CSV table of N, CA, C and O in Angstrom, one decimal:
chain,number,residue,atom,x,y,z
N,270,UNK,N,179.7,399.7,99.5
N,270,UNK,CA,179.9,398.3,99.1
N,270,UNK,C,179.2,397.4,100.1
N,270,UNK,O,179.0,397.7,101.3
N,271,UNK,N,178.9,396.2,99.7
N,271,UNK,CA,178.2,395.2,100.5
N,271,UNK,C,179.0,393.9,100.7
N,271,UNK,O,178.5,392.8,100.5
N,272,UNK,N,180.2,394.1,101.1
N,272,UNK,CA,181.1,392.9,101.3
N,272,UNK,C,180.6,391.9,102.3
N,272,UNK,O,180.7,390.7,102.1
N,273,UNK,N,180.0,392.4,103.4
N,273,UNK,CA,179.6,391.5,104.5
N,273,UNK,C,178.3,390.7,104.0
N,273,UNK,O,178.2,389.5,104.2
N,274,UNK,N,177.4,391.4,103.3
N,274,UNK,CA,176.2,390.7,102.8
N,274,UNK,C,176.6,389.7,101.7
N,274,UNK,O,176.1,388.6,101.7
N,275,UNK,N,177.6,390.1,100.9
N,275,UNK,CA,178.1,389.1,99.9
N,275,UNK,C,178.7,387.9,100.5
N,275,UNK,O,178.4,386.8,100.1
N,276,UNK,N,179.5,388.1,101.6
N,276,UNK,CA,180.1,387.0,102.3
N,276,UNK,C,179.0,386.1,102.9
N,276,UNK,O,179.1,384.8,102.8
N,277,UNK,N,178.0,386.6,103.5
N,277,UNK,CA,176.9,385.8,104.1
N,277,UNK,C,176.1,385.1,103.0
N,277,UNK,O,175.7,384.0,103.2
N,278,UNK,N,175.9,385.8,101.9
N,278,UNK,CA,175.2,385.1,100.8
N,278,UNK,C,176.0,383.9,100.3
N,278,UNK,O,175.5,382.8,100.2
N,279,UNK,N,177.3,384.0,100.2
N,279,UNK,CA,178.2,382.9,99.8
N,279,UNK,C,178.2,381.8,100.9
N,279,UNK,O,178.1,380.6,100.5
N,280,UNK,N,178.1,382.1,102.1
N,280,UNK,CA,178.1,381.2,103.2
N,280,UNK,C,176.7,380.4,103.2
N,280,UNK,O,176.7,379.2,103.4
N,281,UNK,N,175.6,381.1,102.9
N,281,UNK,CA,174.3,380.5,102.9
N,281,UNK,C,174.3,379.5,101.7
N,281,UNK,O,173.8,378.4,101.8
N,282,UNK,N,174.9,379.9,100.6
N,282,UNK,CA,174.9,379.0,99.4
N,282,UNK,C,175.8,377.8,99.7
N,282,UNK,O,175.5,376.6,99.4
N,283,UNK,N,176.9,378.0,100.4
N,283,UNK,CA,177.8,376.9,100.8
N,283,UNK,C,177.1,375.9,101.8
N,283,UNK,O,177.2,374.7,101.7
N,284,UNK,N,176.3,376.5,102.7
N,284,UNK,CA,175.5,375.6,103.6
N,284,UNK,C,174.5,374.8,102.8
N,284,UNK,O,174.3,373.6,103.0
N,285,UNK,N,173.9,375.4,101.8
N,285,UNK,CA,172.9,374.6,101.0
N,285,UNK,C,173.6,373.5,100.2
N,285,UNK,O,173.1,372.4,100.1
N,286,UNK,N,174.8,373.8,99.7
N,286,UNK,CA,175.6,372.8,99.0
N,286,UNK,C,176.0,371.7,99.9
N,286,UNK,O,175.9,370.5,99.6
N,287,UNK,N,176.3,372.0,101.2
N,287,UNK,CA,176.6,371.0,102.2
N,287,UNK,C,175.3,370.1,102.4
N,287,UNK,O,175.5,368.9,102.5
N,288,UNK,N,174.1,370.7,102.4
N,288,UNK,CA,172.9,369.9,102.6
N,288,UNK,C,172.7,368.9,101.4
N,288,UNK,O,172.2,367.8,101.6
N,289,UNK,N,173.1,369.4,100.2
N,289,UNK,CA,173.0,368.5,99.0
N,289,UNK,C,173.9,367.3,99.1
N,289,UNK,O,173.6,366.2,98.8
N,290,UNK,N,175.1,367.6,99.6
N,290,UNK,CA,176.1,366.5,99.8
N,290,UNK,C,175.6,365.5,100.8
N,290,UNK,O,175.8,364.3,100.7
N,291,UNK,N,175.0,366.1,101.9
N,291,UNK,CA,174.5,365.3,103.0
N,291,UNK,C,173.4,364.3,102.5
N,291,UNK,O,173.3,363.2,102.9
N,292,UNK,N,172.6,364.8,101.5
N,292,UNK,CA,171.5,363.9,101.0
N,292,UNK,C,172.2,362.8,100.2
N,292,UNK,O,171.8,361.6,100.3
N,293,UNK,N,173.2,363.1,99.4
N,293,UNK,CA,173.9,362.1,98.6
N,293,UNK,C,174.6,361.0,99.6
N,293,UNK,O,174.4,359.8,99.3
N,294,UNK,N,175.2,361.5,100.6
N,294,UNK,CA,175.8,360.6,101.6
N,294,UNK,C,174.7,359.7,102.3
N,294,UNK,O,174.9,358.5,102.5
N,295,UNK,N,173.6,360.3,102.6
N,295,UNK,CA,172.5,359.6,103.2
N,295,UNK,C,171.9,358.5,102.3
N,295,UNK,O,171.6,357.5,102.7
N,296,UNK,N,171.9,358.8,101.0
N,296,UNK,CA,171.4,357.8,100.0
N,296,UNK,C,172.4,356.6,100.1
N,296,UNK,O,171.9,355.5,100.2
N,297,UNK,N,173.7,356.9,100.1
N,297,UNK,CA,174.6,355.8,100.1
N,297,UNK,C,174.5,355.0,101.4
N,297,UNK,O,174.5,353.7,101.4
N,298,UNK,N,174.4,355.7,102.5
N,298,UNK,CA,174.3,355.1,103.9
N,298,UNK,C,173.0,354.2,104.1
N,298,UNK,O,173.1,353.2,104.7
N,299,UNK,N,171.9,354.7,103.5
N,299,UNK,CA,170.6,354.1,103.8
N,299,UNK,C,170.2,353.2,102.6
N,299,UNK,O,169.2,352.4,102.8
N,300,UNK,N,170.9,353.2,101.5
N,300,UNK,CA,170.5,352.4,100.4
N,300,UNK,C,169.3,352.9,99.6
N,300,UNK,O,168.8,352.2,98.8
N,301,UNK,N,168.9,354.2,99.7
N,301,UNK,CA,167.8,354.7,99.0
N,301,UNK,C,168.4,355.2,97.6
N,301,UNK,O,169.2,356.1,97.5
N,302,UNK,N,168.0,354.5,96.6
N,302,UNK,CA,168.6,354.7,95.2
N,302,UNK,C,167.8,355.8,94.5
N,302,UNK,O,166.6,355.9,94.7
N,303,UNK,N,168.5,356.5,93.7
N,303,UNK,CA,167.9,357.5,92.8
N,303,UNK,C,167.0,356.8,91.8
N,303,UNK,O,167.3,355.7,91.3
N,304,UNK,N,165.8,357.2,91.5
N,304,UNK,CA,165.2,358.5,91.9
N,304,UNK,C,164.3,358.5,93.1
N,304,UNK,O,163.5,359.5,93.3
N,305,UNK,N,164.3,357.5,93.9
N,305,UNK,CA,163.5,357.3,95.1
N,305,UNK,C,163.6,358.5,96.0
N,305,UNK,O,164.7,359.1,96.2
N,306,UNK,N,162.5,359.0,96.6
N,306,UNK,CA,162.5,360.1,97.5
N,306,UNK,C,162.1,359.7,98.9
N,306,UNK,O,161.9,360.6,99.7
N,307,UNK,N,161.9,358.4,99.1
N,307,UNK,CA,161.6,358.0,100.4
N,307,UNK,C,162.1,356.5,100.6
N,307,UNK,O,162.5,355.9,99.6
N,308,UNK,N,162.0,356.0,101.8
N,308,UNK,CA,162.3,354.7,102.0
N,308,UNK,C,163.1,354.4,103.3
N,308,UNK,O,163.0,353.3,103.8
N,309,UNK,N,163.7,355.4,103.8
N,309,UNK,CA,164.4,355.2,105.1
N,309,UNK,C,164.3,356.6,105.9
N,309,UNK,O,164.5,357.6,105.3
N,310,UNK,N,163.9,356.5,107.1
N,310,UNK,CA,163.7,357.8,107.9
N,310,UNK,C,164.9,358.7,107.9
N,310,UNK,O,164.7,359.9,107.9
N,311,UNK,N,166.1,358.1,108.0
N,311,UNK,CA,167.3,359.0,108.1
N,311,UNK,C,167.5,359.7,106.7
N,311,UNK,O,167.8,360.9,106.7
N,312,UNK,N,167.2,359.0,105.6
N,312,UNK,CA,167.3,359.7,104.3
N,312,UNK,C,166.2,360.7,104.2
N,312,UNK,O,166.5,361.8,103.7
N,313,UNK,N,165.0,360.4,104.6
N,313,UNK,CA,163.9,361.3,104.4
N,313,UNK,C,164.1,362.6,105.2
N,313,UNK,O,163.8,363.7,104.8
N,314,UNK,N,164.7,362.5,106.4
N,314,UNK,CA,165.0,363.7,107.2
N,314,UNK,C,166.1,364.5,106.5
N,314,UNK,O,166.0,365.7,106.4
N,315,UNK,N,167.2,363.9,106.0
N,315,UNK,CA,168.2,364.6,105.3
N,315,UNK,C,167.6,365.3,104.1
N,315,UNK,O,168.0,366.5,103.8
N,316,UNK,N,166.8,364.6,103.3
N,316,UNK,CA,166.2,365.2,102.2
N,316,UNK,C,165.3,366.4,102.5
N,316,UNK,O,165.3,367.5,101.9
N,317,UNK,N,164.5,366.3,103.6
N,317,UNK,CA,163.6,367.4,104.0
N,317,UNK,C,164.5,368.6,104.5
N,317,UNK,O,164.1,369.8,104.3
N,318,UNK,N,165.6,368.3,105.2
N,318,UNK,CA,166.5,369.4,105.6
N,318,UNK,C,166.9,370.2,104.3
N,318,UNK,O,166.9,371.4,104.3
N,319,UNK,N,167.4,369.5,103.3
N,319,UNK,CA,167.8,370.2,102.1
N,319,UNK,C,166.7,370.9,101.4
N,319,UNK,O,166.8,372.1,101.0
N,320,UNK,N,165.5,370.3,101.3
N,320,UNK,CA,164.4,370.9,100.6
N,320,UNK,C,163.9,372.1,101.4
N,320,UNK,O,163.5,373.2,100.8
N,321,UNK,N,163.8,372.0,102.7
N,321,UNK,CA,163.4,373.2,103.5
N,321,UNK,C,164.3,374.3,103.4
N,321,UNK,O,163.9,375.5,103.4
N,322,UNK,N,165.6,374.0,103.4
N,322,UNK,CA,166.6,375.1,103.2
N,322,UNK,C,166.4,375.8,101.9
N,322,UNK,O,166.4,377.0,101.8
N,323,UNK,N,166.2,375.0,100.8
N,323,UNK,CA,165.9,375.5,99.5
N,323,UNK,C,164.7,376.4,99.5
N,323,UNK,O,164.6,377.4,98.9
N,324,UNK,N,163.6,375.9,100.2
N,324,UNK,CA,162.4,376.7,100.2
N,324,UNK,C,162.5,378.0,100.9
N,324,UNK,O,161.9,379.0,100.5
N,325,UNK,N,163.5,378.1,101.9
N,325,UNK,CA,163.7,379.4,102.6
N,325,UNK,C,164.6,380.4,101.9
N,325,UNK,O,164.6,381.6,102.1
N,326,UNK,N,165.5,379.8,101.0
N,326,UNK,CA,166.5,380.7,100.3
N,326,UNK,C,165.8,381.8,99.5
N,326,UNK,O,166.3,382.9,99.5
N,327,UNK,N,164.7,381.6,98.7
N,327,UNK,CA,164.1,382.7,98.0
N,327,UNK,C,163.5,383.7,98.9
N,327,UNK,O,163.2,384.8,98.4
N,328,UNK,N,163.2,383.4,100.1
N,328,UNK,CA,162.7,384.3,101.1
N,328,UNK,C,163.9,385.1,101.6
N,328,UNK,O,163.8,386.3,101.7
N,329,UNK,N,164.9,384.4,102.0
N,329,UNK,CA,166.1,385.0,102.6
N,329,UNK,C,166.8,386.0,101.7
N,329,UNK,O,167.1,387.1,102.0
N,330,UNK,N,167.3,385.5,100.5
N,330,UNK,CA,168.2,386.2,99.7
N,330,UNK,C,167.8,387.6,99.3
N,330,UNK,O,168.5,388.6,99.4
N,331,UNK,N,166.6,387.7,98.7
N,331,UNK,CA,166.2,389.1,98.3
N,331,UNK,C,166.0,390.0,99.5
N,331,UNK,O,166.4,391.2,99.4
N,332,UNK,N,165.4,389.5,100.6
N,332,UNK,CA,165.3,390.3,101.8
N,332,UNK,C,166.6,390.7,102.3
N,332,UNK,O,166.8,391.8,102.8
N,333,UNK,N,167.6,389.8,102.4
N,333,UNK,CA,168.9,390.1,102.8
N,333,UNK,C,169.5,391.2,102.0
N,333,UNK,O,170.0,392.2,102.6
N,334,UNK,N,169.5,391.2,100.7
N,334,UNK,CA,170.1,392.2,99.9
N,334,UNK,C,169.3,393.5,99.9
N,334,UNK,O,169.9,394.6,100.0
N,335,UNK,N,168.0,393.5,99.9
N,335,UNK,CA,167.3,394.7,100.0
N,335,UNK,C,167.5,395.4,101.4
N,335,UNK,O,167.6,396.6,101.4
N,336,UNK,N,167.5,394.6,102.4
N,336,UNK,CA,167.8,395.2,103.7
N,336,UNK,C,169.2,395.8,103.7
N,336,UNK,O,169.4,396.9,104.2
N,337,UNK,N,170.2,395.2,103.1
N,337,UNK,CA,171.6,395.7,103.1
N,337,UNK,C,171.6,397.0,102.3
N,337,UNK,O,172.2,398.0,102.7
N,338,UNK,N,170.9,397.1,101.2
N,338,UNK,CA,170.9,398.2,100.3
N,338,UNK,C,170.1,399.4,101.0
N,338,UNK,O,170.6,400.5,101.0
N,339,UNK,N,169.0,399.1,101.6
N,339,UNK,CA,168.2,400.2,102.1
N,339,UNK,C,168.5,400.6,103.6
N,339,UNK,O,168.1,401.7,104.0
N,340,UNK,N,169.1,399.6,104.3
N,340,UNK,CA,169.3,399.9,105.7
N,340,UNK,C,170.7,399.8,106.1
N,340,UNK,O,171.3,400.8,106.5
N,341,UNK,N,171.3,398.6,106.1
N,341,UNK,CA,172.7,398.5,106.5
N,341,UNK,C,173.3,397.1,106.1
N,341,UNK,O,172.7,396.1,106.3
N,342,UNK,N,174.5,397.2,105.5
N,342,UNK,CA,175.2,396.0,105.1
N,342,UNK,C,175.5,395.2,106.4
N,342,UNK,O,175.3,394.0,106.4
N,343,UNK,N,176.1,395.8,107.4
N,343,UNK,CA,176.5,395.1,108.6
N,343,UNK,C,175.3,394.4,109.3
N,343,UNK,O,175.4,393.3,109.7
N,344,UNK,N,174.2,395.1,109.5
N,344,UNK,CA,173.0,394.5,110.2
N,344,UNK,C,172.5,393.4,109.3
N,344,UNK,O,172.1,392.4,109.8
N,345,UNK,N,172.4,393.6,108.0
N,345,UNK,CA,171.9,392.6,107.1
N,345,UNK,C,172.7,391.3,107.2
N,345,UNK,O,172.2,390.2,107.4
N,346,UNK,N,174.0,391.5,107.2
N,346,UNK,CA,175.0,390.4,107.3
N,346,UNK,C,174.8,389.7,108.7
N,346,UNK,O,174.8,388.5,108.7
N,347,UNK,N,174.7,390.5,109.7
N,347,UNK,CA,174.5,389.9,111.0
N,347,UNK,C,173.2,389.0,111.1
N,347,UNK,O,173.2,387.9,111.6
N,348,UNK,N,172.1,389.6,110.6
N,348,UNK,CA,170.9,388.8,110.5
N,348,UNK,C,171.0,387.6,109.6
N,348,UNK,O,170.4,386.5,109.9
N,349,UNK,N,171.7,387.7,108.5
N,349,UNK,CA,171.9,386.6,107.6
N,349,UNK,C,172.7,385.5,108.3
N,349,UNK,O,172.5,384.3,108.1
N,350,UNK,N,173.7,385.9,109.1
N,350,UNK,CA,174.5,385.0,109.9
N,350,UNK,C,173.6,384.2,110.9
N,350,UNK,O,173.8,383.0,111.1
N,351,UNK,N,172.7,385.0,111.5
N,351,UNK,CA,171.8,384.3,112.4
N,351,UNK,C,170.9,383.3,111.7
N,351,UNK,O,170.7,382.2,112.2
N,352,UNK,N,170.5,383.6,110.5
N,352,UNK,CA,169.8,382.7,109.6
N,352,UNK,C,170.6,381.4,109.4
N,352,UNK,O,170.1,380.3,109.6
N,353,UNK,N,171.9,381.5,109.1
N,353,UNK,CA,172.7,380.4,108.9
N,353,UNK,C,172.9,379.6,110.1
N,353,UNK,O,172.7,378.3,110.1
N,354,UNK,N,173.1,380.2,111.3
N,354,UNK,CA,173.2,379.5,112.5
N,354,UNK,C,171.9,378.8,112.8
N,354,UNK,O,171.9,377.6,113.2
N,355,UNK,N,170.7,379.4,112.6
N,355,UNK,CA,169.4,378.7,112.7
N,355,UNK,C,169.3,377.5,111.8
N,355,UNK,O,168.8,376.5,112.3
N,356,UNK,N,169.8,377.6,110.6
N,356,UNK,CA,169.8,376.5,109.7
N,356,UNK,C,170.7,375.3,110.2
N,356,UNK,O,170.3,374.2,110.1
N,357,UNK,N,171.8,375.7,110.8
N,357,UNK,CA,172.7,374.6,111.3
N,357,UNK,C,172.0,374.0,112.5
N,357,UNK,O,172.1,372.7,112.6
N,358,UNK,N,171.4,374.7,113.4
N,358,UNK,CA,170.7,374.1,114.5
N,358,UNK,C,169.6,373.3,114.0
N,358,UNK,O,169.3,372.2,114.5
N,359,UNK,N,168.8,373.7,113.0
N,359,UNK,CA,167.8,372.9,112.4
N,359,UNK,C,168.3,371.6,111.8
N,359,UNK,O,167.8,370.6,112.0
N,360,UNK,N,169.5,371.7,111.1
N,360,UNK,CA,170.1,370.5,110.6
N,360,UNK,C,170.4,369.5,111.6
N,360,UNK,O,170.1,368.3,111.5
N,361,UNK,N,171.1,370.0,112.7
N,361,UNK,CA,171.5,369.1,113.8
N,361,UNK,C,170.2,368.5,114.5
N,361,UNK,O,170.2,367.2,114.6
N,362,UNK,N,169.3,369.3,114.8
N,362,UNK,CA,168.1,368.8,115.4
N,362,UNK,C,167.3,367.8,114.6
N,362,UNK,O,166.9,366.7,115.0
N,363,UNK,N,167.0,368.2,113.3
N,363,UNK,CA,166.2,367.4,112.4
N,363,UNK,C,166.9,366.1,112.1
N,363,UNK,O,166.3,365.1,111.8
N,364,UNK,N,168.3,366.1,112.0
N,364,UNK,CA,169.0,364.9,111.7
N,364,UNK,C,168.8,363.9,112.8
N,364,UNK,O,168.8,362.7,112.5
N,365,UNK,N,168.6,364.3,114.0
N,365,UNK,CA,168.3,363.4,115.1
N,365,UNK,C,166.9,362.9,115.1
N,365,UNK,O,166.7,361.7,115.3
N,366,UNK,N,165.9,363.8,115.0
N,366,UNK,CA,164.5,363.5,115.0
N,366,UNK,C,163.7,364.7,114.5
N,366,UNK,O,164.1,365.8,114.8
N,367,UNK,N,162.6,364.4,113.8
N,367,UNK,CA,161.8,365.5,113.3
N,367,UNK,C,161.3,366.4,114.4
N,367,UNK,O,161.2,367.6,114.2
N,368,UNK,N,161.0,365.9,115.6
N,368,UNK,CA,160.5,366.7,116.7
N,368,UNK,C,161.6,367.7,117.2
N,368,UNK,O,161.2,368.6,117.9
N,369,UNK,N,162.8,367.5,116.8
N,369,UNK,CA,163.9,368.4,117.3
N,369,UNK,C,164.2,369.5,116.4
N,369,UNK,O,165.2,370.3,116.6
N,370,UNK,N,163.4,369.7,115.3
N,370,UNK,CA,163.7,370.7,114.3
N,370,UNK,C,163.2,372.1,114.7
N,370,UNK,O,163.7,373.1,114.1
N,371,UNK,N,162.3,372.3,115.7
N,371,UNK,CA,161.7,373.5,116.0
N,371,UNK,C,162.6,374.7,116.4
N,371,UNK,O,162.4,375.8,115.8
N,372,UNK,N,163.5,374.5,117.3
N,372,UNK,CA,164.3,375.7,117.7
N,372,UNK,C,165.1,376.3,116.5
N,372,UNK,O,165.1,377.5,116.3
N,373,UNK,N,165.7,375.5,115.7
N,373,UNK,CA,166.5,376.0,114.5
N,373,UNK,C,165.6,376.7,113.5
N,373,UNK,O,165.9,377.7,113.0
N,374,UNK,N,164.4,376.0,113.3
N,374,UNK,CA,163.4,376.6,112.4
N,374,UNK,C,163.0,378.0,112.9
N,374,UNK,O,162.9,379.0,112.1
N,375,UNK,N,162.7,378.1,114.2
N,375,UNK,CA,162.3,379.4,114.7
N,375,UNK,C,163.3,380.5,114.6
N,375,UNK,O,163.0,381.6,114.2
N,376,UNK,N,164.6,380.1,114.8
N,376,UNK,CA,165.7,381.1,114.7
N,376,UNK,C,165.8,381.6,113.3
N,376,UNK,O,165.9,382.8,113.1
N,377,UNK,N,165.9,380.7,112.4
N,377,UNK,CA,166.0,381.1,111.0
N,377,UNK,C,164.8,381.9,110.4
N,377,UNK,O,165.0,382.8,109.7
N,378,UNK,N,163.6,381.4,110.8
N,378,UNK,CA,162.4,382.1,110.4
N,378,UNK,C,162.4,383.6,110.9
N,378,UNK,O,162.1,384.5,110.2
N,379,UNK,N,162.7,383.7,112.2
N,379,UNK,CA,162.7,385.1,112.8
N,379,UNK,C,163.7,386.0,112.1
N,379,UNK,O,163.5,387.1,111.8
N,380,UNK,N,164.9,385.4,111.8
N,380,UNK,CA,165.9,386.2,111.1
N,380,UNK,C,165.4,386.6,109.7
N,380,UNK,O,165.6,387.8,109.3
N,381,UNK,N,164.9,385.7,108.9
N,381,UNK,CA,164.4,386.0,107.6
N,381,UNK,C,163.2,387.0,107.6
N,381,UNK,O,163.2,387.9,106.8
N,382,UNK,N,162.3,386.8,108.5
N,382,UNK,CA,161.2,387.7,108.6
N,382,UNK,C,161.6,389.1,109.0
N,382,UNK,O,161.1,390.1,108.5
N,383,UNK,N,162.6,389.2,109.9
N,383,UNK,CA,163.1,390.5,110.3
N,383,UNK,C,163.7,391.2,109.1
N,383,UNK,O,163.5,392.4,108.9
N,384,UNK,N,164.5,390.5,108.3
N,384,UNK,CA,165.1,391.1,107.1
N,384,UNK,C,164.0,391.5,106.2
N,384,UNK,O,164.0,392.6,105.6
N,385,UNK,N,163.0,390.7,106.0
N,385,UNK,CA,161.9,391.1,105.0
N,385,UNK,C,161.1,392.3,105.5
N,385,UNK,O,160.8,393.2,104.8
N,386,UNK,N,160.7,392.3,106.8
N,386,UNK,CA,160.0,393.4,107.4
N,386,UNK,C,160.8,394.7,107.3
N,386,UNK,O,160.3,395.7,106.9
N,387,UNK,N,162.1,394.6,107.6
N,387,UNK,CA,162.9,395.8,107.6
N,387,UNK,C,163.1,396.3,106.1
N,387,UNK,O,163.0,397.5,105.9
N,388,UNK,N,163.2,395.4,105.2
N,388,UNK,CA,163.4,395.8,103.8
N,388,UNK,C,162.1,396.4,103.3
N,388,UNK,O,162.1,397.5,102.7
N,389,UNK,N,161.0,395.8,103.5
N,389,UNK,CA,159.7,396.3,103.0
N,389,UNK,C,159.4,397.7,103.7
N,389,UNK,O,158.9,398.6,103.0
N,390,UNK,N,159.7,397.8,105.0
N,390,UNK,CA,159.5,399.0,105.7
N,390,UNK,C,160.3,400.1,105.1
N,390,UNK,O,159.8,401.3,104.9
N,391,UNK,N,161.6,399.8,104.8
N,391,UNK,CA,162.5,400.9,104.3
N,391,UNK,C,162.1,401.3,102.9
N,391,UNK,O,162.1,402.5,102.5
N,392,UNK,N,161.6,400.3,102.1
N,392,UNK,CA,161.2,400.7,100.7
N,392,UNK,C,159.9,401.5,100.7
N,392,UNK,O,159.8,402.5,100.1
N,393,UNK,N,159.0,401.1,101.5
N,393,UNK,CA,157.7,401.8,101.6
N,393,UNK,C,158.0,403.2,102.2
N,393,UNK,O,157.4,404.2,101.7
N,394,UNK,N,158.8,403.3,103.2
N,394,UNK,CA,159.2,404.7,103.8
N,394,UNK,C,159.7,405.6,102.7
N,394,UNK,O,159.4,406.8,102.7
N,395,UNK,N,160.5,405.1,101.8
N,395,UNK,CA,161.1,405.9,100.8
N,395,UNK,C,160.1,406.3,99.7
N,395,UNK,O,160.1,407.3,99.1
N,396,UNK,N,159.1,405.4,99.5
N,396,UNK,CA,158.1,405.6,98.5
N,396,UNK,C,157.1,406.8,99.0
N,396,UNK,O,156.6,407.5,98.2
N,397,UNK,N,156.9,406.8,100.3
N,397,UNK,CA,155.9,407.8,100.8
N,397,UNK,C,156.6,409.2,101.1
N,397,UNK,O,155.9,410.2,101.4
N,398,UNK,N,157.9,409.3,101.0
N,398,UNK,CA,158.6,410.5,101.3
N,398,UNK,C,158.4,411.5,100.1
N,398,UNK,O,158.4,411.2,99.0
């Protein structure tokens, strides 16, 4: 069973939902009305945080699950949790200033790439056996 990976998947989705709520709150706070996508730097940063999180989820989720299936549920979940922590650090930094987004981005990218490399390595290894 993959209970840990399932939990991390649900937490990643919850974090994404949080970023969507944050965009809505930012619209209210800054006065950026729907359907506008720009107009105030605070709103634009909140929107980019949400969109960048969305852009990374199709990279994370398949790699997370394939890693869990082919290698380890616990290790996949641990790396997935690191991804979420990286996204939180990204959120905090980018909310303050665009220049502060780097550390969180690096953490989450490293976690996602590790999951992907591990998954593809495990799949290829089984194919050549």
